[in-house]
Amino acid sequence: MFPNMPNLRHYPELDGKTLLICVGAMKCATSWIYNYLAKRDGVTVSPLKELHFFNTKFTAHALGDMDGLALRRLGFHIEQPGEAPDNLRRRDGFQASVDRAQMIYDDNAYFGHFARIVDPQTRTFCDVTPAYSVLGPTGFEYMRAFCASQDIRLKVLFVMRDPLDRLWSQLRHMTQGNKTTNFVENWAKALTAPAICARADYRGTVTDLDQTFPEQDVLYLFYETLFTAGSLQSLCALADTRPGPADTDTRQNETQLKAEMPGAARAAAMELLAPQYAFCRARFGADIPEAWQA
């Protein structure tokens, strides 16, 4: 199916382990999940929360140049005070940034990165990159085929949030990061932007995941009930670890820009998102949190 699939090196350091990929959604507590999993026994997370590897191969709905970001991040580490070689030896983030830069020209560097950071006690290693939610069916099939090059088991996590709340949080987050876009005010433009609409398309993502991966290897959770004992138990079972204390008071990567959604924006967004609510209620039934919009 993929004639250009690279001839990947086998990494015995990863044999028998699980790769857990959290594919989103954006603004659905994936930073909290990353930090929670990082504290679990037998779980190894990359020092880079978001590796942005697979989405650089399927860029139709990209929100930026992720390879360019990787090079800028590497440049930041190189320019820090002190001798760069000494910093590289001591700093996990610097080392991971070198690994990520290598992924630009060497696909082996993806699994090479994890082979370098796992240890014999690692049962599960993680890539938490919400941008993967918009890979589409071909992108997810590529992910599955790529991971089949290793003697590992691939598991996938997708977290959903009330579609309207998630969308408005994304627009505030994007405005906070780049006020020239100002999607808080230019919300009408945002609601027609393909890359933004793709991230609101739960129906597309869930359908693609259902058709690509075995049912037992995909977990769907909900932002509003993430901190419940049942959700944390399911998350830890997916990661082959035991639940531990959950810091539910600390928000990770919280959007600081606060703004109420204008009434006209709410009405237009609800019209756009109505098929998503209908799909999720049909697909997940009683699992849908009560807090979701009607």
GROMACS .gro file of C-alpha atoms in nm:
model
  294
    1MET     CA    1   0.000   0.000   0.000
    2PHE     CA    2   0.291   0.233   0.069
    3PRO     CA    3   0.561   0.182  -0.196
    4ASN     CA    4   0.772   0.452  -0.034
    5MET     CA    5   0.763   0.296   0.312
    6PRO     CA    6   1.123   0.307   0.436
    7ASN     CA    7   1.316  -0.011   0.508
    8LEU     CA    8   1.326   0.042   0.881
    9ARG     CA    9   1.585  -0.089   1.122
   10HIS     CA   10   1.466  -0.327   1.392
   11TYR     CA   11   1.532  -0.209   1.748
   12PRO     CA   12   1.552  -0.508   1.987
   13GLU     CA   13   1.542  -0.268   2.283
   14LEU     CA   14   1.171  -0.224   2.206
   15ASP     CA   15   1.080  -0.591   2.164
   16GLY     CA   16   0.767  -0.692   2.352
   17LYS     CA   17   0.683  -0.339   2.461
   18THR     CA   18   0.374  -0.130   2.384
   19LEU     CA   19   0.374   0.199   2.197
   20LEU     CA   20   0.086   0.414   2.320
   21ILE     CA   21   0.006   0.700   2.082
   22CYS     CA   22  -0.236   0.966   2.203
   23VAL     CA   23  -0.376   1.119   1.885
   24GLY     CA   24  -0.569   1.401   2.049
   25ALA     CA   25  -0.792   1.580   2.050
   26MET     CA   26  -0.643   1.927   2.079
   27LYS     CA   27  -0.732   2.105   2.406
   28CYS     CA   28  -0.855   1.784   2.568
   29ALA     CA   29  -0.609   1.756   2.861
   30THR     CA   30  -0.342   1.571   2.665
   31SER     CA   31  -0.072   1.763   2.855
   32TRP     CA   32  -0.222   1.641   3.182
   33ILE     CA   33  -0.231   1.285   3.046
   34TYR     CA   34   0.134   1.313   2.940
   35ASN     CA   35   0.240   1.422   3.288
   36TYR     CA   36   0.025   1.159   3.457
   37LEU     CA   37   0.167   0.876   3.247
   38ALA     CA   38   0.521   1.005   3.304
   39LYS     CA   39   0.480   0.921   3.673
   40ARG     CA   40   0.350   0.567   3.622
   41ASP     CA   41   0.563   0.258   3.681
   42GLY     CA   42   0.680   0.089   3.363
   43VAL     CA   43   0.591   0.386   3.140
   44THR     CA   44   0.844   0.594   2.949
   45VAL     CA   45   0.742   0.919   2.783
   46SER     CA   46   0.951   1.121   2.544
   47PRO     CA   47   1.101   1.438   2.694
   48LEU     CA   48   0.917   1.605   2.406
   49LYS     CA   49   0.548   1.578   2.477
   50GLU     CA   50   0.458   1.618   2.109
   51LEU     CA   51   0.692   1.451   1.861
   52HIS     CA   52   0.498   1.561   1.551
   53PHE     CA   53   0.642   1.279   1.344
   54PHE     CA   54   0.356   1.122   1.150
   55ASN     CA   55   0.180   1.453   1.082
   56THR     CA   56   0.484   1.582   0.892
   57LYS     CA   57   0.412   1.310   0.635
   58PHE     CA   58   0.044   1.401   0.600
   59THR     CA   59   0.025   1.778   0.602
   60ALA     CA   60  -0.315   1.856   0.448
   61HIS     CA   61  -0.443   1.996   0.780
   62ALA     CA   62  -0.118   2.122   0.930
   63LEU     CA   63  -0.128   2.427   1.156
   64GLY     CA   64   0.242   2.498   1.114
   65ASP     CA   65   0.583   2.371   1.005
   66MET     CA   66   0.667   2.111   1.267
   67ASP     CA   67   1.009   2.026   1.121
   68GLY     CA   68   1.092   2.395   1.128
   69LEU     CA   69   0.981   2.405   1.490
   70ALA     CA   70   1.209   2.111   1.567
   71LEU     CA   71   1.508   2.296   1.422
   72ARG     CA   72   1.425   2.615   1.611
   73ARG     CA   73   1.396   2.416   1.933
   74LEU     CA   74   1.733   2.254   1.869
   75GLY     CA   75   1.881   2.597   1.800
   76PHE     CA   76   1.742   2.721   2.131
   77HIS     CA   77   1.925   2.443   2.318
   78ILE     CA   78   2.250   2.504   2.130
   79GLU     CA   79   2.241   2.874   2.219
   80GLN     CA   80   2.193   2.825   2.593
   81PRO     CA   81   2.471   2.944   2.829
   82GLY     CA   82   2.757   2.702   2.881
   83GLU     CA   83   2.927   2.458   2.650
   84ALA     CA   84   2.680   2.297   2.411
   85PRO     CA   85   2.841   1.950   2.430
   86ASP     CA   86   2.822   1.955   2.810
   87ASN     CA   87   2.460   2.069   2.798
   88LEU     CA   88   2.380   1.794   2.549
   89ARG     CA   89   2.523   1.527   2.779
   90ARG     CA   90   2.321   1.650   3.077
   91ARG     CA   91   1.986   1.764   2.940
   92ASP     CA   92   1.721   1.519   2.830
   93GLY     CA   93   1.532   1.785   2.638
   94PHE     CA   94   1.842   1.876   2.438
   95GLN     CA   95   1.909   1.511   2.354
   96ALA     CA   96   1.547   1.458   2.250
   97SER     CA   97   1.564   1.768   2.031
   98VAL     CA   98   1.863   1.620   1.849
   99ASP     CA   99   1.666   1.298   1.798
  100ARG     CA  100   1.369   1.494   1.664
  101ALA     CA  101   1.585   1.689   1.421
  102GLN     CA  102   1.725   1.360   1.291
  103MET     CA  103   1.369   1.244   1.218
  104ILE     CA  104   1.355   1.508   0.943
  105TYR     CA  105   1.592   1.306   0.725
  106ASP     CA  106   1.597   0.960   0.884
  107ASP     CA  107   1.274   0.775   0.962
  108ASN     CA  108   1.469   0.528   1.177
  109ALA     CA  109   1.521   0.809   1.426
  110TYR     CA  110   1.160   0.778   1.547
  111PHE     CA  111   1.205   0.436   1.700
  112GLY     CA  112   1.573   0.509   1.759
  113HIS     CA  113   1.464   0.788   1.993
  114PHE     CA  114   1.254   0.552   2.202
  115ALA     CA  115   1.515   0.275   2.192
  116ARG     CA  116   1.757   0.524   2.348
  117ILE     CA  117   1.531   0.631   2.635
  118VAL     CA  118   1.354   0.308   2.739
  119ASP     CA  119   1.500   0.075   3.000
  120PRO     CA  120   1.441  -0.294   3.080
  121GLN     CA  121   1.157  -0.198   3.317
  122THR     CA  122   0.969  -0.008   3.047
  123ARG     CA  123   0.653  -0.185   2.935
  124THR     CA  124   0.499   0.108   2.750
  125PHE     CA  125   0.647   0.409   2.574
  126CYS     CA  126   0.438   0.705   2.465
  127ASP     CA  127   0.398   0.962   2.189
  128VAL     CA  128   0.138   1.225   2.282
  129THR     CA  129   0.073   1.437   1.972
  130PRO     CA  130  -0.283   1.575   1.936
  131ALA     CA  131  -0.213   1.684   1.577
  132TYR     CA  132  -0.231   1.318   1.475
  133SER     CA  133  -0.610   1.335   1.503
  134VAL     CA  134  -0.626   1.482   1.151
  135LEU     CA  135  -0.401   1.227   0.978
  136GLY     CA  136  -0.698   1.080   0.793
  137PRO     CA  137  -0.746   0.717   0.691
  138THR     CA  138  -0.428   0.698   0.485
  139GLY     CA  139  -0.224   0.857   0.761
  140PHE     CA  140  -0.350   0.616   1.025
  141GLU     CA  141  -0.290   0.321   0.795
  142TYR     CA  142   0.065   0.449   0.741
  143MET     CA  143   0.110   0.475   1.119
  144ARG     CA  144  -0.007   0.115   1.160
  145ALA     CA  145   0.223  -0.012   0.883
  146PHE     CA  146   0.519   0.191   1.009
  147CYS     CA  147   0.484   0.053   1.362
  148ALA     CA  148   0.457  -0.301   1.227
  149SER     CA  149   0.831  -0.278   1.153
  150GLN     CA  150   0.899  -0.336   1.524
  151ASP     CA  151   0.814  -0.621   1.758
  152ILE     CA  152   0.577  -0.401   1.955
  153ARG     CA  153   0.206  -0.362   2.014
  154LEU     CA  154   0.050  -0.034   1.905
  155LYS     CA  155  -0.231   0.116   2.112
  156VAL     CA  156  -0.417   0.437   2.042
  157LEU     CA  157  -0.589   0.688   2.271
  158PHE     CA  158  -0.835   0.956   2.159
  159VAL     CA  159  -0.990   1.200   2.408
  160MET     CA  160  -1.300   1.402   2.324
  161ARG     CA  161  -1.445   1.713   2.484
  162ASP     CA  162  -1.777   1.886   2.434
  163PRO     CA  163  -1.735   1.993   2.069
  164LEU     CA  164  -1.834   2.355   2.126
  165ASP     CA  165  -1.620   2.399   2.438
  166ARG     CA  166  -1.321   2.233   2.271
  167LEU     CA  167  -1.348   2.449   1.959
  168TRP     CA  168  -1.369   2.774   2.153
  169SER     CA  169  -1.076   2.668   2.371
  170GLN     CA  170  -0.874   2.599   2.056
  171LEU     CA  171  -0.954   2.938   1.906
  172ARG     CA  172  -0.856   3.114   2.228
  173HIS     CA  173  -0.536   2.909   2.246
  174MET     CA  174  -0.442   2.989   1.887
  175THR     CA  175  -0.513   3.360   1.942
  176GLN     CA  176  -0.303   3.357   2.259
  177GLY     CA  177  -0.012   3.206   2.068
  178ASN     CA  178  -0.040   3.433   1.764
  179LYS     CA  179  -0.258   3.739   1.807
  180THR     CA  180  -0.225   3.829   1.438
  181THR     CA  181  -0.477   3.553   1.372
  182ASN     CA  182  -0.716   3.670   1.648
  183PHE     CA  183  -0.968   3.394   1.593
  184VAL     CA  184  -1.154   3.517   1.901
  185GLU     CA  185  -1.270   3.813   1.694
  186ASN     CA  186  -1.238   3.653   1.349
  187TRP     CA  187  -1.434   3.345   1.449
  188ALA     CA  188  -1.626   3.337   1.120
  189LYS     CA  189  -1.301   3.286   0.933
  190ALA     CA  190  -1.199   3.013   1.176
  191LEU     CA  191  -1.522   2.820   1.119
  192THR     CA  192  -1.437   2.787   0.749
  193ALA     CA  193  -1.067   2.704   0.794
  194PRO     CA  194  -1.009   2.339   0.688
  195ALA     CA  195  -0.735   2.275   0.946
  196ILE     CA  196  -0.955   2.400   1.230
  197CYS     CA  197  -1.266   2.218   1.111
  198ALA     CA  198  -1.067   1.895   1.077
  199ARG     CA  199  -0.979   1.909   1.447
  200ALA     CA  200  -1.348   1.945   1.528
  201ASP     CA  201  -1.436   1.640   1.318
  202TYR     CA  202  -1.473   1.368   1.579
  203ARG     CA  203  -1.681   1.168   1.333
  204GLY     CA  204  -1.394   1.156   1.087
  205THR     CA  205  -1.128   1.070   1.343
  206VAL     CA  206  -1.330   0.803   1.524
  207THR     CA  207  -1.441   0.643   1.198
  208ASP     CA  208  -1.083   0.633   1.071
  209LEU     CA  209  -0.955   0.483   1.396
  210ASP     CA  210  -1.233   0.223   1.405
  211GLN     CA  211  -1.152   0.114   1.051
  212THR     CA  212  -0.774   0.104   1.096
  213PHE     CA  213  -0.701  -0.048   1.437
  214PRO     CA  214  -0.840  -0.347   1.628
  215GLU     CA  215  -1.115  -0.250   1.869
  216GLN     CA  216  -0.921  -0.375   2.170
  217ASP     CA  217  -0.627  -0.150   2.087
  218VAL     CA  218  -0.818   0.180   2.078
  219LEU     CA  219  -0.947   0.368   2.383
  220TYR     CA  220  -1.191   0.658   2.370
  221LEU     CA  221  -1.214   0.882   2.676
  222PHE     CA  222  -1.392   1.208   2.754
  223TYR     CA  223  -1.238   1.524   2.894
  224GLU     CA  224  -1.527   1.591   3.130
  225THR     CA  225  -1.497   1.249   3.300
  226LEU     CA  226  -1.123   1.199   3.261
  227PHE     CA  227  -1.048   1.226   3.632
  228THR     CA  228  -1.299   0.962   3.739
  229ALA     CA  229  -1.170   0.634   3.875
  230GLY     CA  230  -1.313   0.442   3.580
  231SER     CA  231  -1.143   0.657   3.317
  232LEU     CA  232  -0.807   0.652   3.493
  233GLN     CA  233  -0.834   0.276   3.533
  234SER     CA  234  -0.901   0.240   3.159
  235LEU     CA  235  -0.611   0.471   3.073
  236CYS     CA  236  -0.369   0.280   3.294
  237ALA     CA  237  -0.489  -0.055   3.159
  238LEU     CA  238  -0.414   0.072   2.807
  239ALA     CA  239  -0.065   0.172   2.923
  240ASP     CA  240  -0.011  -0.155   3.113
  241THR     CA  241   0.047   0.021   3.443
  242ARG     CA  242  -0.128   0.069   3.774
  243PRO     CA  243  -0.323   0.384   3.858
  244GLY     CA  244  -0.161   0.624   4.096
  245PRO     CA  245  -0.240   0.955   4.265
  246ALA     CA  246  -0.390   1.202   4.018
  247ASP     CA  247  -0.324   1.574   4.062
  248THR     CA  248  -0.661   1.697   3.944
  249ASP     CA  249  -0.603   2.051   4.073
  250THR     CA  250  -0.314   2.138   3.842
  251ARG     CA  251  -0.403   2.230   3.486
  252GLN     CA  252  -0.138   2.169   3.223
  253ASN     CA  253  -0.101   2.402   2.923
  254GLU     CA  254  -0.417   2.589   3.023
  255THR     CA  255  -0.521   2.865   2.785
  256GLN     CA  256  -0.473   3.192   2.968
  257LEU     CA  257  -0.671   3.405   2.726
  258LYS     CA  258  -1.023   3.420   2.865
  259ALA     CA  259  -1.307   3.543   2.646
  260GLU     CA  260  -1.675   3.467   2.630
  261MET     CA  261  -1.800   3.323   2.304
  262PRO     CA  262  -2.024   3.574   2.127
  263GLY     CA  263  -2.381   3.463   2.074
  264ALA     CA  264  -2.353   3.476   1.696
  265ALA     CA  265  -2.038   3.265   1.709
  266ARG     CA  266  -2.208   3.012   1.934
  267ALA     CA  267  -2.503   2.977   1.700
  268ALA     CA  268  -2.281   2.937   1.392
  269ALA     CA  269  -2.053   2.688   1.568
  270MET     CA  270  -2.344   2.480   1.692
  271GLU     CA  271  -2.477   2.458   1.337
  272LEU     CA  272  -2.133   2.343   1.220
  273LEU     CA  273  -2.096   2.094   1.505
  274ALA     CA  274  -2.447   1.946   1.507
  275PRO     CA  275  -2.334   1.640   1.304
  276GLN     CA  276  -2.056   1.579   1.556
  277TYR     CA  277  -2.296   1.574   1.851
  278ALA     CA  278  -2.530   1.342   1.661
  279PHE     CA  279  -2.249   1.105   1.562
  280CYS     CA  280  -2.103   1.088   1.912
  281ARG     CA  281  -2.440   1.021   2.073
  282ALA     CA  282  -2.508   0.744   1.825
  283ARG     CA  283  -2.156   0.596   1.858
  284PHE     CA  284  -2.099   0.628   2.234
  285GLY     CA  285  -2.450   0.648   2.375
  286ALA     CA  286  -2.466   0.673   2.754
  287ASP     CA  287  -2.089   0.727   2.777
  288ILE     CA  288  -2.134   1.085   2.654
  289PRO     CA  289  -2.091   1.316   2.957
  290GLU     CA  290  -2.405   1.493   3.075
  291ALA     CA  291  -2.218   1.824   3.054
  292TRP     CA  292  -2.213   1.817   2.673
  293GLN     CA  293  -2.435   2.066   2.492
  294ALA     CA  294  -2.778   1.947   2.380
   0.00000   0.00000   0.00000
